[in-house]
CSV table of C-alpha atoms in Angstrom, one decimal:
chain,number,residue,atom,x,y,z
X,1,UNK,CA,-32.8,-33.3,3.6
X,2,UNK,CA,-31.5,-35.8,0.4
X,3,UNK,CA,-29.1,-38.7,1.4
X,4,UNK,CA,-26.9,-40.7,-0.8
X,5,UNK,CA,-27.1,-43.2,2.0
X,6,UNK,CA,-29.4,-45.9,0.3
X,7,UNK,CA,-27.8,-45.5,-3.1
X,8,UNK,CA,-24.0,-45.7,-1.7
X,9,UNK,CA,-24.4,-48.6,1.1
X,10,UNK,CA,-23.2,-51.2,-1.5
X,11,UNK,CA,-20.6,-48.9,-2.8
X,12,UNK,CA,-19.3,-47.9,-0.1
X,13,UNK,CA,-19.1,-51.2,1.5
X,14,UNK,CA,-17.2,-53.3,-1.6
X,15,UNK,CA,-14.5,-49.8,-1.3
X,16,UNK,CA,-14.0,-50.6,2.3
X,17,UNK,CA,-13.5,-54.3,2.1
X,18,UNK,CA,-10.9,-53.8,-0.2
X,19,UNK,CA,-8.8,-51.7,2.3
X,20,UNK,CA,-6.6,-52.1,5.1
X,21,UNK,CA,-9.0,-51.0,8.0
X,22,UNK,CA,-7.3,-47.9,10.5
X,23,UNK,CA,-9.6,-46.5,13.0
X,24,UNK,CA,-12.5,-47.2,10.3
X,25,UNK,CA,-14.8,-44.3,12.6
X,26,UNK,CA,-18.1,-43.4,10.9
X,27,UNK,CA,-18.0,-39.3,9.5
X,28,UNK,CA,-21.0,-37.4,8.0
X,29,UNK,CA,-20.8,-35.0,5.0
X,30,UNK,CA,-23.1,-32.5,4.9
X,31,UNK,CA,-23.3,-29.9,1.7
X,32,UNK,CA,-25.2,-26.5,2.0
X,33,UNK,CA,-28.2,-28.3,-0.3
X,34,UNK,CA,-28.9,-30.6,2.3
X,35,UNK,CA,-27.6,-33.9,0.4
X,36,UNK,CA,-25.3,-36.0,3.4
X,37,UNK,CA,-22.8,-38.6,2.3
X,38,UNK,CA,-21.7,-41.4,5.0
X,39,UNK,CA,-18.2,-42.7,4.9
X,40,UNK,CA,-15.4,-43.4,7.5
X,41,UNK,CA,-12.9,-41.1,8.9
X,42,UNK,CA,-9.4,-40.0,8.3
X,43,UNK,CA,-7.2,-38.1,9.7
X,44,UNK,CA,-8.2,-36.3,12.8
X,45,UNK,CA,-11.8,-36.9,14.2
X,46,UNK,CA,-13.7,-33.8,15.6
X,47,UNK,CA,-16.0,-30.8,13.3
X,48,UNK,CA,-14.8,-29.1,10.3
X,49,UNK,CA,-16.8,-26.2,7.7
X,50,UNK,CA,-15.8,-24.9,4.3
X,51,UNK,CA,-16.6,-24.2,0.7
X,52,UNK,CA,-16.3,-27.5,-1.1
X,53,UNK,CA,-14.1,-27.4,-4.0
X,54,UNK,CA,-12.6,-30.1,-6.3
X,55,UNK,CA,-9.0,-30.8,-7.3
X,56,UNK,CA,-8.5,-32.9,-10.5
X,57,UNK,CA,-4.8,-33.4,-10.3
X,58,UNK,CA,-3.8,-37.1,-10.1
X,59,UNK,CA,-0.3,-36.2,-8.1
X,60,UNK,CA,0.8,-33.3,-6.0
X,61,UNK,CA,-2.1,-33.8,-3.3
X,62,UNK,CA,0.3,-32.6,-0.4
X,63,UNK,CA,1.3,-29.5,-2.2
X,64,UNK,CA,-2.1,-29.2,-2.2
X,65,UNK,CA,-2.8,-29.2,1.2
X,66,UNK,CA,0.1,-27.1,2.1
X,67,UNK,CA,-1.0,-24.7,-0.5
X,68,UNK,CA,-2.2,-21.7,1.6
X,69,UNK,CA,-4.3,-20.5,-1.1
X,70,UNK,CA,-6.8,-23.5,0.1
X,71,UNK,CA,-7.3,-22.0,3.4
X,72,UNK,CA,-10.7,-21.9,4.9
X,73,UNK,CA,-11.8,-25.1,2.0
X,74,UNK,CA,-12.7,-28.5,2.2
X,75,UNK,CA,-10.4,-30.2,-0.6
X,76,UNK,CA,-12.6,-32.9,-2.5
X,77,UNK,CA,-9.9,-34.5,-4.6
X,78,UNK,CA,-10.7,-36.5,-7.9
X,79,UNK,CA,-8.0,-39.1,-8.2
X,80,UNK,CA,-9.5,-42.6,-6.8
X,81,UNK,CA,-7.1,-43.2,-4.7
X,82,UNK,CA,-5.4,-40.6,-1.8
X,83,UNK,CA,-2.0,-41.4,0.2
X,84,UNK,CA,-0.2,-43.9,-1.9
X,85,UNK,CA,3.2,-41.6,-1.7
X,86,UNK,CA,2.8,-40.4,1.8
X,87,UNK,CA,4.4,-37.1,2.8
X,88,UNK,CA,7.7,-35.6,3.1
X,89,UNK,CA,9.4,-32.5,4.3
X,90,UNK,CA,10.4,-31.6,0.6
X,91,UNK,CA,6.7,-31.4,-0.8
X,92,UNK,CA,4.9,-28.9,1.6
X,93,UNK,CA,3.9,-25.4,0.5
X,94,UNK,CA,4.0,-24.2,3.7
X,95,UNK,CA,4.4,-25.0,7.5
X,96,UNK,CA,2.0,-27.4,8.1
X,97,UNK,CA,-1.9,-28.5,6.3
X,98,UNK,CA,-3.6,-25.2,5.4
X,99,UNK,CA,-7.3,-26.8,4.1
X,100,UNK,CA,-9.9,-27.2,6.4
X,101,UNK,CA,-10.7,-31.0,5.9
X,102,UNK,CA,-10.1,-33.4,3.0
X,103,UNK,CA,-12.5,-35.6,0.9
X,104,UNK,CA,-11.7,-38.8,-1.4
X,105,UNK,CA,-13.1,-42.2,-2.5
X,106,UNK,CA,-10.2,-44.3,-1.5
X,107,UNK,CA,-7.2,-44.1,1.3
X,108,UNK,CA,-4.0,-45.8,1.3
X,109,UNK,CA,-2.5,-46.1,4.4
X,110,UNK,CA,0.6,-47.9,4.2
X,111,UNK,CA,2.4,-45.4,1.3
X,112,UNK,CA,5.5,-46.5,-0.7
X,113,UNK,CA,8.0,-44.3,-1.8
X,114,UNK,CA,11.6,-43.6,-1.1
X,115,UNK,CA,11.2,-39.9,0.6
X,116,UNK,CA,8.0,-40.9,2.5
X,117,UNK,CA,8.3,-40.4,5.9
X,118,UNK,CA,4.6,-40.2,7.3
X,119,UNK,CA,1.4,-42.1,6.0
X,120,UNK,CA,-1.6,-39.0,4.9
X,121,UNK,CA,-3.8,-40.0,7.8
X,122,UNK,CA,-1.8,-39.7,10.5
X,123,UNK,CA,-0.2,-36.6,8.7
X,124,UNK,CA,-3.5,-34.9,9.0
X,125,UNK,CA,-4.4,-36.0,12.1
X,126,UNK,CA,-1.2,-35.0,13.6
X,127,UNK,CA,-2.1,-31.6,12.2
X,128,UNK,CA,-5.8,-31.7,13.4
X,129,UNK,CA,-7.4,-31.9,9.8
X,130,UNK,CA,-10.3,-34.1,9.5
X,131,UNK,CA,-10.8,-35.9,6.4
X,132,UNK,CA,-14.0,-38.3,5.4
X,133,UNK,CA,-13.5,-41.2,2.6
X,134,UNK,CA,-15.7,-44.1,0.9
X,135,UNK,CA,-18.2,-42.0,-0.6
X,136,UNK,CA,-18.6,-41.3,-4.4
X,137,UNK,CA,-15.9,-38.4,-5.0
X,138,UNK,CA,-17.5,-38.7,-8.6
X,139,UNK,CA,-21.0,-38.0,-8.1
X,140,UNK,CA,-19.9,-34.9,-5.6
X,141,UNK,CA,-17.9,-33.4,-8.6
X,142,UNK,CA,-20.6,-33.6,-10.7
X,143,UNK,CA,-22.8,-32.0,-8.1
X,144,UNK,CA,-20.3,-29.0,-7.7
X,145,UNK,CA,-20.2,-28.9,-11.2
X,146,UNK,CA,-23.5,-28.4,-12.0
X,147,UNK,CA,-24.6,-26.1,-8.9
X,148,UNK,CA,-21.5,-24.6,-8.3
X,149,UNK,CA,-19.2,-24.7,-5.1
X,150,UNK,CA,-21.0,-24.3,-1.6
X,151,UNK,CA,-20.2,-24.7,2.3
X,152,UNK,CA,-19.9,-28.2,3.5
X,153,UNK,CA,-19.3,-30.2,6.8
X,154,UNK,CA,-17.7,-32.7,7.9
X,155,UNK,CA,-17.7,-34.0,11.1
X,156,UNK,CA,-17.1,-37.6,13.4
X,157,UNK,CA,-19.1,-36.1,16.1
X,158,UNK,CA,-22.4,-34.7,15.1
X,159,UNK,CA,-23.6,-37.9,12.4
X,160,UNK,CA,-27.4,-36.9,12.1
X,161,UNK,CA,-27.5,-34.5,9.2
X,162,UNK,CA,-30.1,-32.1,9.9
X,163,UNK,CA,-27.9,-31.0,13.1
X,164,UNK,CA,-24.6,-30.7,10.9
X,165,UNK,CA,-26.5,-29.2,8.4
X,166,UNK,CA,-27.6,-26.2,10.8
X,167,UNK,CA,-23.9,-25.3,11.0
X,168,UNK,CA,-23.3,-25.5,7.4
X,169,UNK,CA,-25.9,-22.8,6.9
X,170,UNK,CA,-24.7,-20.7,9.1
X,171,UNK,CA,-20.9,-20.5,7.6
X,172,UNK,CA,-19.8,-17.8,6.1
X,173,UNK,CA,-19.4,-17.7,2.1
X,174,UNK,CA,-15.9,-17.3,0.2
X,175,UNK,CA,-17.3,-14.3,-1.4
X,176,UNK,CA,-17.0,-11.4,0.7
X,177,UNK,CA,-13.9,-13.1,2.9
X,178,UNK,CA,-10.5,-11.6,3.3
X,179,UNK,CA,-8.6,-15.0,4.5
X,180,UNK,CA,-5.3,-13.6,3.8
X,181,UNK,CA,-5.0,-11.9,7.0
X,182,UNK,CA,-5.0,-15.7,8.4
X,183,UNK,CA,-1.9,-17.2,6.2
X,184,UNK,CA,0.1,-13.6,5.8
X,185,UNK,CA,3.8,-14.0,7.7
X,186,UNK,CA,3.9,-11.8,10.7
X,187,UNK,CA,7.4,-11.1,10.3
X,188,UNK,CA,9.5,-9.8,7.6
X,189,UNK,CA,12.0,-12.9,6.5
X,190,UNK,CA,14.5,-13.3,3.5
X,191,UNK,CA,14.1,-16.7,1.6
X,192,UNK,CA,17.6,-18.3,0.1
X,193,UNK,CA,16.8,-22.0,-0.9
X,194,UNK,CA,16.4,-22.6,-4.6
X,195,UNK,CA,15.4,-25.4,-6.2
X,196,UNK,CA,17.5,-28.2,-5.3
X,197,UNK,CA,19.8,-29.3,-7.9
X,198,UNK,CA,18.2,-33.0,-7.9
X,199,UNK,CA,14.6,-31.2,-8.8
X,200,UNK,CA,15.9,-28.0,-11.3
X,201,UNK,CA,14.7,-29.1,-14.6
X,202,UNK,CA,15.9,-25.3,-16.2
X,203,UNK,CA,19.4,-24.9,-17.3
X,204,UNK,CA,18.9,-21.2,-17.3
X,205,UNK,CA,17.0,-21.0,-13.6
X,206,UNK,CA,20.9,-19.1,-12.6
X,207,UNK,CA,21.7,-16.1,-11.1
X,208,UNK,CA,23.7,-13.9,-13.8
X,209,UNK,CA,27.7,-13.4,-12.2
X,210,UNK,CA,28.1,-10.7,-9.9
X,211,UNK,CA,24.5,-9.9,-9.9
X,212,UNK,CA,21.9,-9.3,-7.2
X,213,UNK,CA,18.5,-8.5,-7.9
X,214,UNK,CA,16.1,-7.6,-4.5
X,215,UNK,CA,12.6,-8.6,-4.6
X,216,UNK,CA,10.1,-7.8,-2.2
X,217,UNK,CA,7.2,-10.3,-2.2
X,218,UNK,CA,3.9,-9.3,-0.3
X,219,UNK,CA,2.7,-12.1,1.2
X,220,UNK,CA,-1.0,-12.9,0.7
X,221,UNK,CA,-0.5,-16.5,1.5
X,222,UNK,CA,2.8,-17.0,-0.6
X,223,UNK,CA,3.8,-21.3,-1.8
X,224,UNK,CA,7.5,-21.8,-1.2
X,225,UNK,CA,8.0,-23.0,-4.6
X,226,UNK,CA,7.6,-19.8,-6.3
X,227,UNK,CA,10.0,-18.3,-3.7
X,228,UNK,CA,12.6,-21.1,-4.6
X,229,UNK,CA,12.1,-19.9,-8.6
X,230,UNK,CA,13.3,-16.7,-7.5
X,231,UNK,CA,15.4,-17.7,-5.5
X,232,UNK,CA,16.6,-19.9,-8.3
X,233,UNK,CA,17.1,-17.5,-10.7
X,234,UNK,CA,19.5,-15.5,-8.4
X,235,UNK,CA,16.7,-12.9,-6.3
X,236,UNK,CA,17.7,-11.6,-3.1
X,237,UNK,CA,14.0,-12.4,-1.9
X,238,UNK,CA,12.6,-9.9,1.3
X,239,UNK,CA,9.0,-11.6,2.1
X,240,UNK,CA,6.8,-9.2,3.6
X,241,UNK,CA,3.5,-9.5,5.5
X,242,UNK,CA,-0.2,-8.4,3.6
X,243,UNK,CA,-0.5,-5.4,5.9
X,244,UNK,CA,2.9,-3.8,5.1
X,245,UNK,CA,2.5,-0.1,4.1
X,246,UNK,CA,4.3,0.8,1.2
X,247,UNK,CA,6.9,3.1,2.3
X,248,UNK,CA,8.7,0.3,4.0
X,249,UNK,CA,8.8,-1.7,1.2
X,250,UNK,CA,10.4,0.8,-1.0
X,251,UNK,CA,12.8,1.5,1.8
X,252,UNK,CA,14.5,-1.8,0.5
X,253,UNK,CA,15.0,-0.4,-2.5
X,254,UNK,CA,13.8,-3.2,-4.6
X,255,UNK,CA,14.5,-4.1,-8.0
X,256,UNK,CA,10.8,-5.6,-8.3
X,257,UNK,CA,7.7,-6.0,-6.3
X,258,UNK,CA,5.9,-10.1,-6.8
X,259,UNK,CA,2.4,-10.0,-5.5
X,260,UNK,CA,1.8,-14.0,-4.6
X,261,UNK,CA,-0.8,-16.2,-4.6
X,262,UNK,CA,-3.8,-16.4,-1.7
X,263,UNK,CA,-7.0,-17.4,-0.4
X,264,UNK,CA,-10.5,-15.8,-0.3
X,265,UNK,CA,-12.2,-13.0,-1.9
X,266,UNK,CA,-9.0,-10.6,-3.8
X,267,UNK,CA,-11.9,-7.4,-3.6
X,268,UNK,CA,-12.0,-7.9,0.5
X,269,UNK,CA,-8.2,-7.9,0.4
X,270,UNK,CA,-8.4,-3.6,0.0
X,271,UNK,CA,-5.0,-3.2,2.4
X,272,UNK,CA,-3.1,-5.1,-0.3
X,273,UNK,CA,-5.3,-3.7,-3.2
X,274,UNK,CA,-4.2,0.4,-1.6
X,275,UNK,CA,-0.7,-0.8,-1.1
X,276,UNK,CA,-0.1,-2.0,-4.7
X,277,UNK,CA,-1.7,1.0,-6.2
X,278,UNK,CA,0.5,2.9,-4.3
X,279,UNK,CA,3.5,0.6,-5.1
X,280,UNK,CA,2.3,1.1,-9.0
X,281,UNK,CA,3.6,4.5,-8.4
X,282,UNK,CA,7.5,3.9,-8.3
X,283,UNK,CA,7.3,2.0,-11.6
X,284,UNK,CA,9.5,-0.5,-10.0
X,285,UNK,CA,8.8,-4.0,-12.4
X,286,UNK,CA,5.8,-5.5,-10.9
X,287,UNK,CA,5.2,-9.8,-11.1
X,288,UNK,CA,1.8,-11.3,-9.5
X,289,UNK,CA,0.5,-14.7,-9.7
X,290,UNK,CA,-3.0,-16.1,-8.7
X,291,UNK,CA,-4.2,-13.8,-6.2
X,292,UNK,CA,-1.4,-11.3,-7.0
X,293,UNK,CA,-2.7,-10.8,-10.3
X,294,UNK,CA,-6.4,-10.7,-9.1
X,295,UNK,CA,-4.9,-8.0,-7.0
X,296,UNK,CA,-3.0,-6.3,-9.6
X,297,UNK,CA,-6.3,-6.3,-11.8
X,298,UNK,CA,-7.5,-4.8,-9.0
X,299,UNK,CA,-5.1,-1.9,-8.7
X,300,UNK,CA,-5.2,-0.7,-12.3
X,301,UNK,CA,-8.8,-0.5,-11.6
X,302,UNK,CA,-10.6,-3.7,-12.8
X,303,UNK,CA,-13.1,-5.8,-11.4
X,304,UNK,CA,-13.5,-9.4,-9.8
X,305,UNK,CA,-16.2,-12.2,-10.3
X,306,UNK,CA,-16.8,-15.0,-8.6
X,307,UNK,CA,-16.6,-18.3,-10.8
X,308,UNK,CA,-19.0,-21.6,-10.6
X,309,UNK,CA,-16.6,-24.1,-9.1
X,310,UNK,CA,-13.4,-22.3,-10.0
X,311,UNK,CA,-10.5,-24.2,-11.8
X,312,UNK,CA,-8.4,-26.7,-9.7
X,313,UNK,CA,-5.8,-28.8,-11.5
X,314,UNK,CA,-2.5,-29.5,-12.8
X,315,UNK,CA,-3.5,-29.6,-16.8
X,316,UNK,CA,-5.3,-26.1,-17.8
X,317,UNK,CA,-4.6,-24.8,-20.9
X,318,UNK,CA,-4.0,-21.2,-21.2
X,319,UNK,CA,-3.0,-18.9,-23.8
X,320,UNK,CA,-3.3,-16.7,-26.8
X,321,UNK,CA,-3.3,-17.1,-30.8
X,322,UNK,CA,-0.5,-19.5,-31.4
X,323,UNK,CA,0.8,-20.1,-28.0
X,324,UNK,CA,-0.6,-22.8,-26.0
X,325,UNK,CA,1.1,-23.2,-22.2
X,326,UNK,CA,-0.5,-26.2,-20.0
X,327,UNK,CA,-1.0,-24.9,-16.6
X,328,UNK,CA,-1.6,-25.3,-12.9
X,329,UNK,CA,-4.2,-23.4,-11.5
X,330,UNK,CA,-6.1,-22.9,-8.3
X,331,UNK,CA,-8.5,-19.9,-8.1
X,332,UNK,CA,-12.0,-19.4,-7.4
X,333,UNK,CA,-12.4,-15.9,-8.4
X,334,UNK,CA,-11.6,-14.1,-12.2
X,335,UNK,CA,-10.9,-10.8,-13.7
X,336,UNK,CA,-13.9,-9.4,-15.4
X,337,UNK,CA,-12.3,-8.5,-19.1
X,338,UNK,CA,-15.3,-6.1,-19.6
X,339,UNK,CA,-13.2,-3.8,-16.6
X,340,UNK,CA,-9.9,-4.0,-17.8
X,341,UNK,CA,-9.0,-0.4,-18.9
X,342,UNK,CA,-8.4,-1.1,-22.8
X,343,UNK,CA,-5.7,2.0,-23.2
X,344,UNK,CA,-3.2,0.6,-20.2
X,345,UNK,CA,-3.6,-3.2,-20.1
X,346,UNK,CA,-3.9,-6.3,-22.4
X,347,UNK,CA,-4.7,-9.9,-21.7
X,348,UNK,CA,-1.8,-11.5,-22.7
X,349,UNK,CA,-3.2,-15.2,-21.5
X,350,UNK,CA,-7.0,-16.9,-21.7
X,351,UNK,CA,-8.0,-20.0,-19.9
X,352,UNK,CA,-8.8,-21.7,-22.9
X,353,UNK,CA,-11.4,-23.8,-21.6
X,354,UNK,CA,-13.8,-21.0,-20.1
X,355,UNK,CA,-11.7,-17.9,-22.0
X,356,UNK,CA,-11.5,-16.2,-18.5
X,357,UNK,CA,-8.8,-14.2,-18.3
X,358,UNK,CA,-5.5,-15.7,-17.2
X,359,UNK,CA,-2.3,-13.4,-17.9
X,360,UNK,CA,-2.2,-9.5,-18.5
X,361,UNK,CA,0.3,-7.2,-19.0
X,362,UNK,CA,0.5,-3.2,-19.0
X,363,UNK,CA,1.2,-1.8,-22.1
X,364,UNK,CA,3.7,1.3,-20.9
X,365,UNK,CA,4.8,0.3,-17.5
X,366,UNK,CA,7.0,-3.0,-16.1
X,367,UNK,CA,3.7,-4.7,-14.6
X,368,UNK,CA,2.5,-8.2,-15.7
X,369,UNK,CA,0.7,-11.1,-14.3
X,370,UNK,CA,-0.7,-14.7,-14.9
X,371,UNK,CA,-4.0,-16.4,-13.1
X,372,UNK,CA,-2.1,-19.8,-12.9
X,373,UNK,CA,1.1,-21.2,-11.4
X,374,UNK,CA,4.4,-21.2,-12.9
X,375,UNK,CA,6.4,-22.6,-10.2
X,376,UNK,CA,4.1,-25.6,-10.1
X,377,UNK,CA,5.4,-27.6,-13.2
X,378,UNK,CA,3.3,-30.6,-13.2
X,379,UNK,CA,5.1,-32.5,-15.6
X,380,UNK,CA,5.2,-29.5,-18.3
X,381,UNK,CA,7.4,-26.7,-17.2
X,382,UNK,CA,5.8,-24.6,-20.1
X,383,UNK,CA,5.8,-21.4,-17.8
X,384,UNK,CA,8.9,-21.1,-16.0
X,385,UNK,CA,10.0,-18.7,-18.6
X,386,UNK,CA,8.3,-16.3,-16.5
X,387,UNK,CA,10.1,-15.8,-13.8
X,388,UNK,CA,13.2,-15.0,-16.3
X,389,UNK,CA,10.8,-12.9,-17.8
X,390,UNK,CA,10.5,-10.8,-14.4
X,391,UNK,CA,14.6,-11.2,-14.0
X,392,UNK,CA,15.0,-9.8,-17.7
X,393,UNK,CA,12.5,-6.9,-16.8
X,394,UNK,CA,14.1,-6.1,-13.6
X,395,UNK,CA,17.6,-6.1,-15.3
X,396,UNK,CA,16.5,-3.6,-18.1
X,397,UNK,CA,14.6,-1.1,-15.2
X,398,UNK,CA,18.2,-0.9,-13.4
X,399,UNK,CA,20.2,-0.4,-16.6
X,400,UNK,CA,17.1,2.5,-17.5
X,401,UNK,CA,18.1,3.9,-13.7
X,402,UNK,CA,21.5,4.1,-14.1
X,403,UNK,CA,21.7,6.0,-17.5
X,404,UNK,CA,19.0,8.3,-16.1
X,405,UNK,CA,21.8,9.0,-12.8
C-alpha cells in the first residue's frame, strides 16, 4: 500500500485554509495500485467505486456530470478550481448526476453566476454522489497517464486504505461492461425543444418550410444537446430504448436512424450492435456519434480496443489532410483501423493527437459517423455542420424514394 499522505499534508492543508469551510469531513481515495490520497468531502458522504478518468475541460463540468456516457466513472476533473458557476436546469445532459463520484483540487462553494440556482456540493449531495477534494488532481492525471485508467474508491466511511482497497479490487473493469442497459429510456418519447434562441449560434440550424424529417434515435445513453441539434434543424425526433428490435423502428417510417453516444464497453452492447446491422439493411441514412459510431463500426464488421486513459476534453483536434475541426470528446474505447473493411468504409476523421480513428463514412450507402461531439460546441462550433450534413442526406434519400414510386 503507497500513500501520498506524507507528501500532500502541507499541500493539502495551505488548499483548505484558503477555502470557505462546509462540512470539511475527512474522505479516502483509493486507486486499484494501492496509492490512497486523503482530502475532505463533498457532496454526499457514504462509498462509491469506478474507473478513474480525467476531464481536461476548464468549463462545462455539469454537462459533464449529466453526461450519461460517464456512467459507472469516477470524474477526476483537471481545472483547479470546481463549482464557481454552480448548476442550473439549462446545463444538464440528462435527469439528474450520472457519474459515480467526483474528484478535484479545489471547491467553491458559494458560485456566482446569473442562472445559478444550486451550489455543486449540495447539487451532488442532493443526488447522492460523493465527491473527495484537496488532493493533488495533478499528480493523479499524471498517474493515469502513465499507467492508464483503473477502478478507484472513494469513500467517507471506510478511511483505512487497505479496507477500501479490498473493494476496489473486487470491481468490475469497463472492459467487458454493457452499462447502457442502466441509462437507456424505458419508454419510447418524442423530443421537440431546440436550442433556445438565446444559445443558437447557427443561422442555418432551421427546419426547411413545409418540411418534416422523422428520426428515430436508439438510445444508448443519448445527451439532450444533440437531440436539441436535431431538433434544431427541424427533425421530428422518436427516442427509442437500446433493446428496441428493429421492426418497430422501421414501423415509423423514418427518414434516418442516429445511433447516440453511451457508456461502457460498445462490443458488450451486441443487442444494439444486431439491431443496427439489421437497421443497415433498409438503407435508411444512418448518423452515430461516440458510442453510436463505435457501434456502427461494429455493425459493418470492425473491431474495438480499449484506449490507455481515453480522451476527455473540450479542445481535441480531429481531422484529415487540410481540414482541421477542434472537438469535444469523451470515449474510452476506439475503432481498430486495421478492421475496417477497406472496400465499404473510409476514415473520414483522425484524432490528430493519437491518429485513432474519429469519423468514417461508407463509401456506397447513407451511413456516417464521428468519435467526438458535435453538439457540444465548446467555444468552436467547428462541427455542427454535421447535423446539416445528416438533414442534407436524409433530404436527398426521400427525393431518391419518390422518383423510384
Amino acid at each position: 500500500m503507497r500513500s501520498c499522505d506524507n507528501d500532500m499534508d502541507q499541500d493539502r492543508k495551505r488548499v483548505i485554509e484558503s477555502m470557505p469551510l462546509f462540512d470539511a469531513h475527512p474522505a479516502l481515495l483509493v486507486m486499484a495500485d494501492g496509492t490512497a490520497y486523503r482530502g475532505w468531502s463533498f457532496g454526499a458522504p457514504g462509498t462509491t467505486i469506478g474507473e478513474v478518468v480525467f476531464n481536461t475541460g476548464m468549463t462545462g463540468y455539469q454537462e459533464v456530470l449529466t453526461d450519461p456516457s460517464y456512467c459507472g466513472q469516477i470524474v477526476l476533473f483537471t481545472y483547479p478550481e470546481l463549482g464557481n458557476t454552480g448548476v442550473n436546469l439549462e446545463d444538464e445532459e440528462s435527469e439528474r448526476p450520472q457519474v459515480r463520484g467526483a474528484i478535484a483540487r479545489n471547491i467553491c462553494t458559494r458560485p456566482s453566476n446569473w442562472r445559478s440556482t444550486q451550489s455543486l456540493p449540495d447539487y451532488l449531495k442532493q443526488h447522492q454522489i460523493p465527491g473527495i477534494y484537496g488532493i493533488d488532481t495533478r499528480a493523479l492525471t499524471r498517474k493515469i497517464r502513465q499507467f492508464g485508467a483503473m477502478n478507484g474508491g472513494i469513500s467517507t466511511e471506510i478511511l483505512d486504505p487497505v479496507e477500501l482497497l479490498a473493494l476496489v479490487q473486487v470491481a468490475p473493469s469497463m472492459a467487458g461492461l454493457n452499462l447502457v442497459r442502466q441509462v437507456t429510456t424505458q419508454k419510447i418519447y418524442e423530443w421537440s425543444e431546440p436550442t433556445t434562441t438565446v444559445w443558437e449560434f447557427n443561422p442555418e440550424a432551421k427546419p426547411a418550410e413545409g418540411e418534416t424529417l422523422t428520426v428515430v434515435a436508439l438510445d444508448f445513453g443519448v445527451k439532450r444537446n444533440i437531440l436539441r441539434r436535431l431538433a434544431s434543424y427541424g427533425c421530428r425526433v422518436i427516442v427509442v430504448p437500446a433493446h428496441t428490435p428493429p421492426e418497430e423502428i422501421l414501423k415509423y417510417n423514418p427518414d434516418g436512424i442516429f445511433l447516440s453516444n453511451g457508456p461502457g464497453d460498445p462490443a458488450a452492447v451486441t443487442e444494439g450492435i444486431e439491431t443496427t446491422k439489421a437497421l443497415l439493411q433498409s438503407q435508411k441514412p444512418v448518423f452515430g456519434i461516440c458510442m453510436g459510431h463505435q457501434i456502427l463500426g461494429l455493425s459493418l464488421g470492425a473491431d474495438t480496443y480499449k484506449l490507455k486513459f481515453g480522451h476527455r476534453g473540450l479542445n481535441q483536434p480531429a481531422g484529415l489532410q487540410t481540414k482541421v475541426e477542434i472537438t469535444s470528446q469523451n470515449h474510452s474505447f476506439a475503432i481498430d483501423p486495421h478492421s475496417l473493411p477497406d472496400a465499404d468504409v473510409e476514415i473520414t476523421h483522425l484524432n490528430l493527437n493519437d491518429r485513432t480513428v474519429a469519423g468514417l463514412r461508407h463509401k456506397s450507402l447513407p451511413l456516417f459517423s464521428v468519435q467526438y461531439h458535435p453538439e457540444a460546441s465548446p467555444g468552436p462550433h467547428d462541427a455542427d455542420y454535421l447535423f446539416q450534413q445528416f438533414v442534407q442526406t436524409m433530404r436527398q434519400a426521400r427525393l431518391a424514394t419518390a422518383d423510384v414510386n
